[in-house]
């Protein structure tokens, strides 16, 4: 006998029960006719997904890719130990780069029955993987969404800094149309160091070659597609640092890459070098960067990420005092351009992120675990 047949048997018994008040009978019947909801699903049988740090552009792209199988529950706040309780009733949580899935948050999620963390980004340095393994929570990610989006933003920062477009725009808005102080340089023939030659680094190198730049590449793994590009060669880190007019970072954040750019490595760079970071803020020791800018050793910097960006980027704090002294100092330099982690933000990238994330969740629902998950992390 299935659940539907059992329910009908109970209804039949109630109908033949003598002495049962009509209002009691109707109340019981109403309760019995409520949909049977499986754990982690809504009344329509859709999988509940706790969608932390939800933004309008995220929700729109996920809604377009949702075939009706998922009940996406938007939660505006990022995930952390205090907000994890918002995932009650969900087997799956979906998080982004500034959500903090540390050991305490993971424990709270596990207590609520969460079985899957679906990252809608490539990096997973904000997730305590050991805690996930301990609580048997699977983790999946989006390893590639649109490398072109990040690569093109990287070049946009280079061009903006080189030709002082941010300063020209502000001057012109104020009615000052003078050109003094806006002299840039030809990108053609300049040496650009690309640190990290995965899919994004490869796209950056390809664009730079199109500009006529000489590309020095560095990575512990050689990318054959980068290796065969014109005017491109793999070099040691020391050679890249000492010879590059522009250096751009395209690495994940691990213990080995944390503060890759520091006082020592900055001292090895050419004086006046342009530094670009569209990867992870923790790749740069920001205090050392400020010192390099003050001394003039670093000529300019384009940053789409910042190591203490959580709680600042993706938020409107225009009515508050910026209490991050280091970021406030960075923003005083007219040779620094900061964008708030928007390099990924194209229609194509958002669509790819939503598509891959929902595919990851579907794969988990079909029994995928561990190494059998295409984009599994642990």
PDB file of C-alpha atoms in Angstrom, residues 165-342:
ATOM      1  CA  UNK A 165      40.534  57.500 -18.945  1.00  0.00           C
ATOM      2  CA  UNK A 166      39.149  57.697 -15.405  1.00  0.00           C
ATOM      3  CA  UNK A 167      40.862  61.048 -14.851  1.00  0.00           C
ATOM      4  CA  UNK A 168      39.855  62.385 -18.267  1.00  0.00           C
ATOM      5  CA  UNK A 169      36.230  61.445 -17.649  1.00  0.00           C
ATOM      6  CA  UNK A 170      36.125  63.190 -14.268  1.00  0.00           C
ATOM      7  CA  UNK A 171      37.874  66.292 -15.646  1.00  0.00           C
ATOM      8  CA  UNK A 172      35.524  66.571 -18.587  1.00  0.00           C
ATOM      9  CA  UNK A 173      32.486  66.169 -16.347  1.00  0.00           C
ATOM     10  CA  UNK A 174      33.789  69.129 -14.344  1.00  0.00           C
ATOM     11  CA  UNK A 175      34.336  71.187 -17.500  1.00  0.00           C
ATOM     12  CA  UNK A 176      38.122  70.854 -17.639  1.00  0.00           C
ATOM     13  CA  UNK A 177      39.168  69.641 -21.069  1.00  0.00           C
ATOM     14  CA  UNK A 178      42.935  70.009 -20.727  1.00  0.00           C
ATOM     15  CA  UNK A 179      45.261  67.122 -21.601  1.00  0.00           C
ATOM     16  CA  UNK A 180      48.097  67.814 -19.178  1.00  0.00           C
ATOM     17  CA  UNK A 181      48.946  64.712 -17.151  1.00  0.00           C
ATOM     18  CA  UNK A 182      47.031  62.326 -19.411  1.00  0.00           C
ATOM     19  CA  UNK A 183      49.921  61.061 -21.542  1.00  0.00           C
ATOM     20  CA  UNK A 184      49.985  57.295 -21.874  1.00  0.00           C
ATOM     21  CA  UNK A 185      52.106  54.820 -23.840  1.00  0.00           C
ATOM     22  CA  UNK A 186      51.679  52.507 -26.806  1.00  0.00           C
ATOM     23  CA  UNK A 187      50.735  49.005 -25.728  1.00  0.00           C
ATOM     24  CA  UNK A 188      52.422  47.788 -28.920  1.00  0.00           C
ATOM     25  CA  UNK A 189      55.847  46.374 -28.166  1.00  0.00           C
ATOM     26  CA  UNK A 190      55.481  46.453 -24.377  1.00  0.00           C
ATOM     27  CA  UNK A 191      56.317  43.373 -22.292  1.00  0.00           C
ATOM     28  CA  UNK A 192      53.415  42.028 -20.258  1.00  0.00           C
ATOM     29  CA  UNK A 193      53.844  39.333 -17.630  1.00  0.00           C
ATOM     30  CA  UNK A 194      50.889  36.953 -17.300  1.00  0.00           C
ATOM     31  CA  UNK A 195      51.069  34.999 -14.037  1.00  0.00           C
ATOM     32  CA  UNK A 196      48.716  32.046 -14.292  1.00  0.00           C
ATOM     33  CA  UNK A 197      47.942  30.609 -17.725  1.00  0.00           C
ATOM     34  CA  UNK A 198      44.694  28.743 -17.269  1.00  0.00           C
ATOM     35  CA  UNK A 199      41.687  29.581 -19.415  1.00  0.00           C
ATOM     36  CA  UNK A 200      41.531  33.224 -18.317  1.00  0.00           C
ATOM     37  CA  UNK A 201      45.291  33.747 -18.515  1.00  0.00           C
ATOM     38  CA  UNK A 202      45.249  32.212 -21.983  1.00  0.00           C
ATOM     39  CA  UNK A 203      42.532  34.616 -23.137  1.00  0.00           C
ATOM     40  CA  UNK A 204      44.490  37.548 -21.739  1.00  0.00           C
ATOM     41  CA  UNK A 205      47.650  36.415 -23.535  1.00  0.00           C
ATOM     42  CA  UNK A 206      45.766  36.025 -26.823  1.00  0.00           C
ATOM     43  CA  UNK A 207      44.376  39.571 -26.588  1.00  0.00           C
ATOM     44  CA  UNK A 208      47.784  40.993 -25.679  1.00  0.00           C
ATOM     45  CA  UNK A 209      49.386  39.297 -28.667  1.00  0.00           C
ATOM     46  CA  UNK A 210      46.740  41.003 -30.791  1.00  0.00           C
ATOM     47  CA  UNK A 211      47.905  44.332 -29.357  1.00  0.00           C
ATOM     48  CA  UNK A 212      51.453  43.520 -30.451  1.00  0.00           C
ATOM     49  CA  UNK A 213      52.755  42.971 -26.917  1.00  0.00           C
ATOM     50  CA  UNK A 214      55.559  40.677 -25.914  1.00  0.00           C
ATOM     51  CA  UNK A 215      54.096  38.184 -23.412  1.00  0.00           C
ATOM     52  CA  UNK A 216      56.065  36.508 -20.634  1.00  0.00           C
ATOM     53  CA  UNK A 217      54.061  33.678 -19.056  1.00  0.00           C
ATOM     54  CA  UNK A 218      54.561  31.955 -15.728  1.00  0.00           C
ATOM     55  CA  UNK A 219      52.730  28.944 -14.306  1.00  0.00           C
ATOM     56  CA  UNK A 220      53.697  25.702 -12.624  1.00  0.00           C
ATOM     57  CA  UNK A 221      51.744  23.973 -15.404  1.00  0.00           C
ATOM     58  CA  UNK A 222      52.548  24.879 -18.999  1.00  0.00           C
ATOM     59  CA  UNK A 223      49.512  25.507 -21.208  1.00  0.00           C
ATOM     60  CA  UNK A 224      50.346  24.239 -24.736  1.00  0.00           C
ATOM     61  CA  UNK A 225      47.896  26.743 -26.264  1.00  0.00           C
ATOM     62  CA  UNK A 226      49.764  29.621 -24.631  1.00  0.00           C
ATOM     63  CA  UNK A 227      53.137  28.144 -25.478  1.00  0.00           C
ATOM     64  CA  UNK A 228      52.436  28.226 -29.207  1.00  0.00           C
ATOM     65  CA  UNK A 229      51.224  31.860 -29.308  1.00  0.00           C
ATOM     66  CA  UNK A 230      53.314  34.351 -31.262  1.00  0.00           C
ATOM     67  CA  UNK A 231      55.528  36.704 -29.230  1.00  0.00           C
ATOM     68  CA  UNK A 232      54.941  34.588 -26.130  1.00  0.00           C
ATOM     69  CA  UNK A 233      57.295  32.537 -24.009  1.00  0.00           C
ATOM     70  CA  UNK A 234      57.284  30.906 -20.604  1.00  0.00           C
ATOM     71  CA  UNK A 235      59.770  32.432 -18.192  1.00  0.00           C
ATOM     72  CA  UNK A 236      60.852  32.076 -14.604  1.00  0.00           C
ATOM     73  CA  UNK A 237      59.042  34.178 -12.037  1.00  0.00           C
ATOM     74  CA  UNK A 238      62.182  36.245 -11.492  1.00  0.00           C
ATOM     75  CA  UNK A 239      62.569  36.995 -15.207  1.00  0.00           C
ATOM     76  CA  UNK A 240      58.907  37.911 -15.548  1.00  0.00           C
ATOM     77  CA  UNK A 241      59.015  40.269 -12.558  1.00  0.00           C
ATOM     78  CA  UNK A 242      62.183  42.032 -13.654  1.00  0.00           C
ATOM     79  CA  UNK A 243      61.334  42.484 -17.345  1.00  0.00           C
ATOM     80  CA  UNK A 244      57.588  43.188 -17.464  1.00  0.00           C
ATOM     81  CA  UNK A 245      56.134  46.665 -18.014  1.00  0.00           C
ATOM     82  CA  UNK A 246      52.743  45.325 -16.956  1.00  0.00           C
ATOM     83  CA  UNK A 247      52.025  42.338 -14.683  1.00  0.00           C
ATOM     84  CA  UNK A 248      48.599  40.715 -14.479  1.00  0.00           C
ATOM     85  CA  UNK A 249      47.531  37.973 -12.057  1.00  0.00           C
ATOM     86  CA  UNK A 250      45.305  35.019 -12.988  1.00  0.00           C
ATOM     87  CA  UNK A 251      45.766  32.481 -10.198  1.00  0.00           C
ATOM     88  CA  UNK A 252      43.516  30.763  -7.674  1.00  0.00           C
ATOM     89  CA  UNK A 253      44.068  31.616  -4.018  1.00  0.00           C
ATOM     90  CA  UNK A 254      45.828  28.840  -2.144  1.00  0.00           C
ATOM     91  CA  UNK A 255      48.283  28.851   0.730  1.00  0.00           C
ATOM     92  CA  UNK A 256      51.118  28.790  -1.819  1.00  0.00           C
ATOM     93  CA  UNK A 257      49.809  31.805  -3.742  1.00  0.00           C
ATOM     94  CA  UNK A 258      48.690  33.912  -0.768  1.00  0.00           C
ATOM     95  CA  UNK A 259      50.503  37.272  -0.891  1.00  0.00           C
ATOM     96  CA  UNK A 260      52.413  36.243  -3.984  1.00  0.00           C
ATOM     97  CA  UNK A 261      52.871  39.967  -4.520  1.00  0.00           C
ATOM     98  CA  UNK A 262      54.684  41.220  -1.428  1.00  0.00           C
ATOM     99  CA  UNK A 263      57.517  43.579  -0.492  1.00  0.00           C
ATOM    100  CA  UNK A 264      60.149  41.191  -1.834  1.00  0.00           C
ATOM    101  CA  UNK A 265      58.489  40.471  -5.177  1.00  0.00           C
ATOM    102  CA  UNK A 266      57.586  44.141  -5.659  1.00  0.00           C
ATOM    103  CA  UNK A 267      61.264  45.036  -5.183  1.00  0.00           C
ATOM    104  CA  UNK A 268      62.088  42.685  -8.090  1.00  0.00           C
ATOM    105  CA  UNK A 269      59.710  44.478 -10.468  1.00  0.00           C
ATOM    106  CA  UNK A 270      60.654  47.231 -12.880  1.00  0.00           C
ATOM    107  CA  UNK A 271      60.199  50.706 -11.444  1.00  0.00           C
ATOM    108  CA  UNK A 272      56.912  52.157 -12.690  1.00  0.00           C
ATOM    109  CA  UNK A 273      55.334  48.754 -13.388  1.00  0.00           C
ATOM    110  CA  UNK A 274      51.564  48.499 -13.852  1.00  0.00           C
ATOM    111  CA  UNK A 275      49.970  45.799 -11.675  1.00  0.00           C
ATOM    112  CA  UNK A 276      46.568  44.242 -12.460  1.00  0.00           C
ATOM    113  CA  UNK A 277      44.593  41.795 -10.319  1.00  0.00           C
ATOM    114  CA  UNK A 278      41.247  40.366 -11.435  1.00  0.00           C
ATOM    115  CA  UNK A 279      41.636  37.024  -9.644  1.00  0.00           C
ATOM    116  CA  UNK A 280      41.641  36.966  -5.833  1.00  0.00           C
ATOM    117  CA  UNK A 281      42.451  39.806  -3.472  1.00  0.00           C
ATOM    118  CA  UNK A 282      44.643  37.666  -1.248  1.00  0.00           C
ATOM    119  CA  UNK A 283      47.228  37.303  -4.003  1.00  0.00           C
ATOM    120  CA  UNK A 284      48.462  40.793  -3.105  1.00  0.00           C
ATOM    121  CA  UNK A 285      49.741  41.984   0.255  1.00  0.00           C
ATOM    122  CA  UNK A 286      47.841  45.264   0.144  1.00  0.00           C
ATOM    123  CA  UNK A 287      49.996  47.143   2.662  1.00  0.00           C
ATOM    124  CA  UNK A 288      53.055  46.350   0.513  1.00  0.00           C
ATOM    125  CA  UNK A 289      51.142  47.552  -2.554  1.00  0.00           C
ATOM    126  CA  UNK A 290      50.391  50.878  -0.857  1.00  0.00           C
ATOM    127  CA  UNK A 291      54.068  51.264   0.019  1.00  0.00           C
ATOM    128  CA  UNK A 292      55.030  50.506  -3.582  1.00  0.00           C
ATOM    129  CA  UNK A 293      52.590  53.124  -4.880  1.00  0.00           C
ATOM    130  CA  UNK A 294      53.819  55.744  -2.408  1.00  0.00           C
ATOM    131  CA  UNK A 295      57.445  55.193  -3.407  1.00  0.00           C
ATOM    132  CA  UNK A 296      56.624  55.207  -7.123  1.00  0.00           C
ATOM    133  CA  UNK A 297      58.048  51.732  -7.602  1.00  0.00           C
ATOM    134  CA  UNK A 298      54.575  50.677  -8.719  1.00  0.00           C
ATOM    135  CA  UNK A 299      53.431  53.111 -11.372  1.00  0.00           C
ATOM    136  CA  UNK A 300      49.753  52.150 -11.347  1.00  0.00           C
ATOM    137  CA  UNK A 301      47.387  49.428 -10.175  1.00  0.00           C
ATOM    138  CA  UNK A 302      44.091  48.080 -11.446  1.00  0.00           C
ATOM    139  CA  UNK A 303      42.218  46.001  -8.881  1.00  0.00           C
ATOM    140  CA  UNK A 304      38.943  44.170  -9.336  1.00  0.00           C
ATOM    141  CA  UNK A 305      39.475  42.302  -6.065  1.00  0.00           C
ATOM    142  CA  UNK A 306      40.692  43.195  -2.587  1.00  0.00           C
ATOM    143  CA  UNK A 307      41.751  40.853   0.198  1.00  0.00           C
ATOM    144  CA  UNK A 308      39.324  42.386   2.732  1.00  0.00           C
ATOM    145  CA  UNK A 309      36.486  43.009   0.297  1.00  0.00           C
ATOM    146  CA  UNK A 310      33.859  40.925   2.131  1.00  0.00           C
ATOM    147  CA  UNK A 311      31.191  43.182   3.563  1.00  0.00           C
ATOM    148  CA  UNK A 312      32.235  46.034   1.249  1.00  0.00           C
ATOM    149  CA  UNK A 313      32.100  44.853  -2.361  1.00  0.00           C
ATOM    150  CA  UNK A 314      28.596  44.003  -3.665  1.00  0.00           C
ATOM    151  CA  UNK A 315      27.081  46.346  -1.044  1.00  0.00           C
ATOM    152  CA  UNK A 316      25.883  49.945  -1.001  1.00  0.00           C
ATOM    153  CA  UNK A 317      27.717  51.577   1.894  1.00  0.00           C
ATOM    154  CA  UNK A 318      27.472  55.114   0.521  1.00  0.00           C
ATOM    155  CA  UNK A 319      25.733  56.289   3.694  1.00  0.00           C
ATOM    156  CA  UNK A 320      28.446  54.856   5.942  1.00  0.00           C
ATOM    157  CA  UNK A 321      31.990  55.689   6.918  1.00  0.00           C
ATOM    158  CA  UNK A 322      34.519  53.461   5.176  1.00  0.00           C
ATOM    159  CA  UNK A 323      36.303  51.980   8.179  1.00  0.00           C
ATOM    160  CA  UNK A 324      38.874  50.006   6.179  1.00  0.00           C
ATOM    161  CA  UNK A 325      41.910  52.294   6.418  1.00  0.00           C
ATOM    162  CA  UNK A 326      43.945  50.373   3.830  1.00  0.00           C
ATOM    163  CA  UNK A 327      41.209  50.463   1.178  1.00  0.00           C
ATOM    164  CA  UNK A 328      40.536  54.127   1.974  1.00  0.00           C
ATOM    165  CA  UNK A 329      44.243  54.877   1.404  1.00  0.00           C
ATOM    166  CA  UNK A 330      44.252  52.961  -1.881  1.00  0.00           C
ATOM    167  CA  UNK A 331      41.324  55.013  -3.130  1.00  0.00           C
ATOM    168  CA  UNK A 332      43.265  58.267  -2.654  1.00  0.00           C
ATOM    169  CA  UNK A 333      45.741  57.400  -5.427  1.00  0.00           C
ATOM    170  CA  UNK A 334      44.841  58.836  -8.825  1.00  0.00           C
ATOM    171  CA  UNK A 335      46.894  56.061 -10.460  1.00  0.00           C
ATOM    172  CA  UNK A 336      44.748  53.305  -8.938  1.00  0.00           C
ATOM    173  CA  UNK A 337      41.474  52.048 -10.420  1.00  0.00           C
ATOM    174  CA  UNK A 338      39.293  49.807  -8.254  1.00  0.00           C
ATOM    175  CA  UNK A 339      36.238  47.941  -9.519  1.00  0.00           C
ATOM    176  CA  UNK A 340      34.157  45.949  -7.074  1.00  0.00           C
ATOM    177  CA  UNK A 341      34.658  42.354  -8.266  1.00  0.00           C
ATOM    178  CA  UNK A 342      32.744  42.912 -11.493  1.00  0.00           C
TER     179      UNK A 342
END
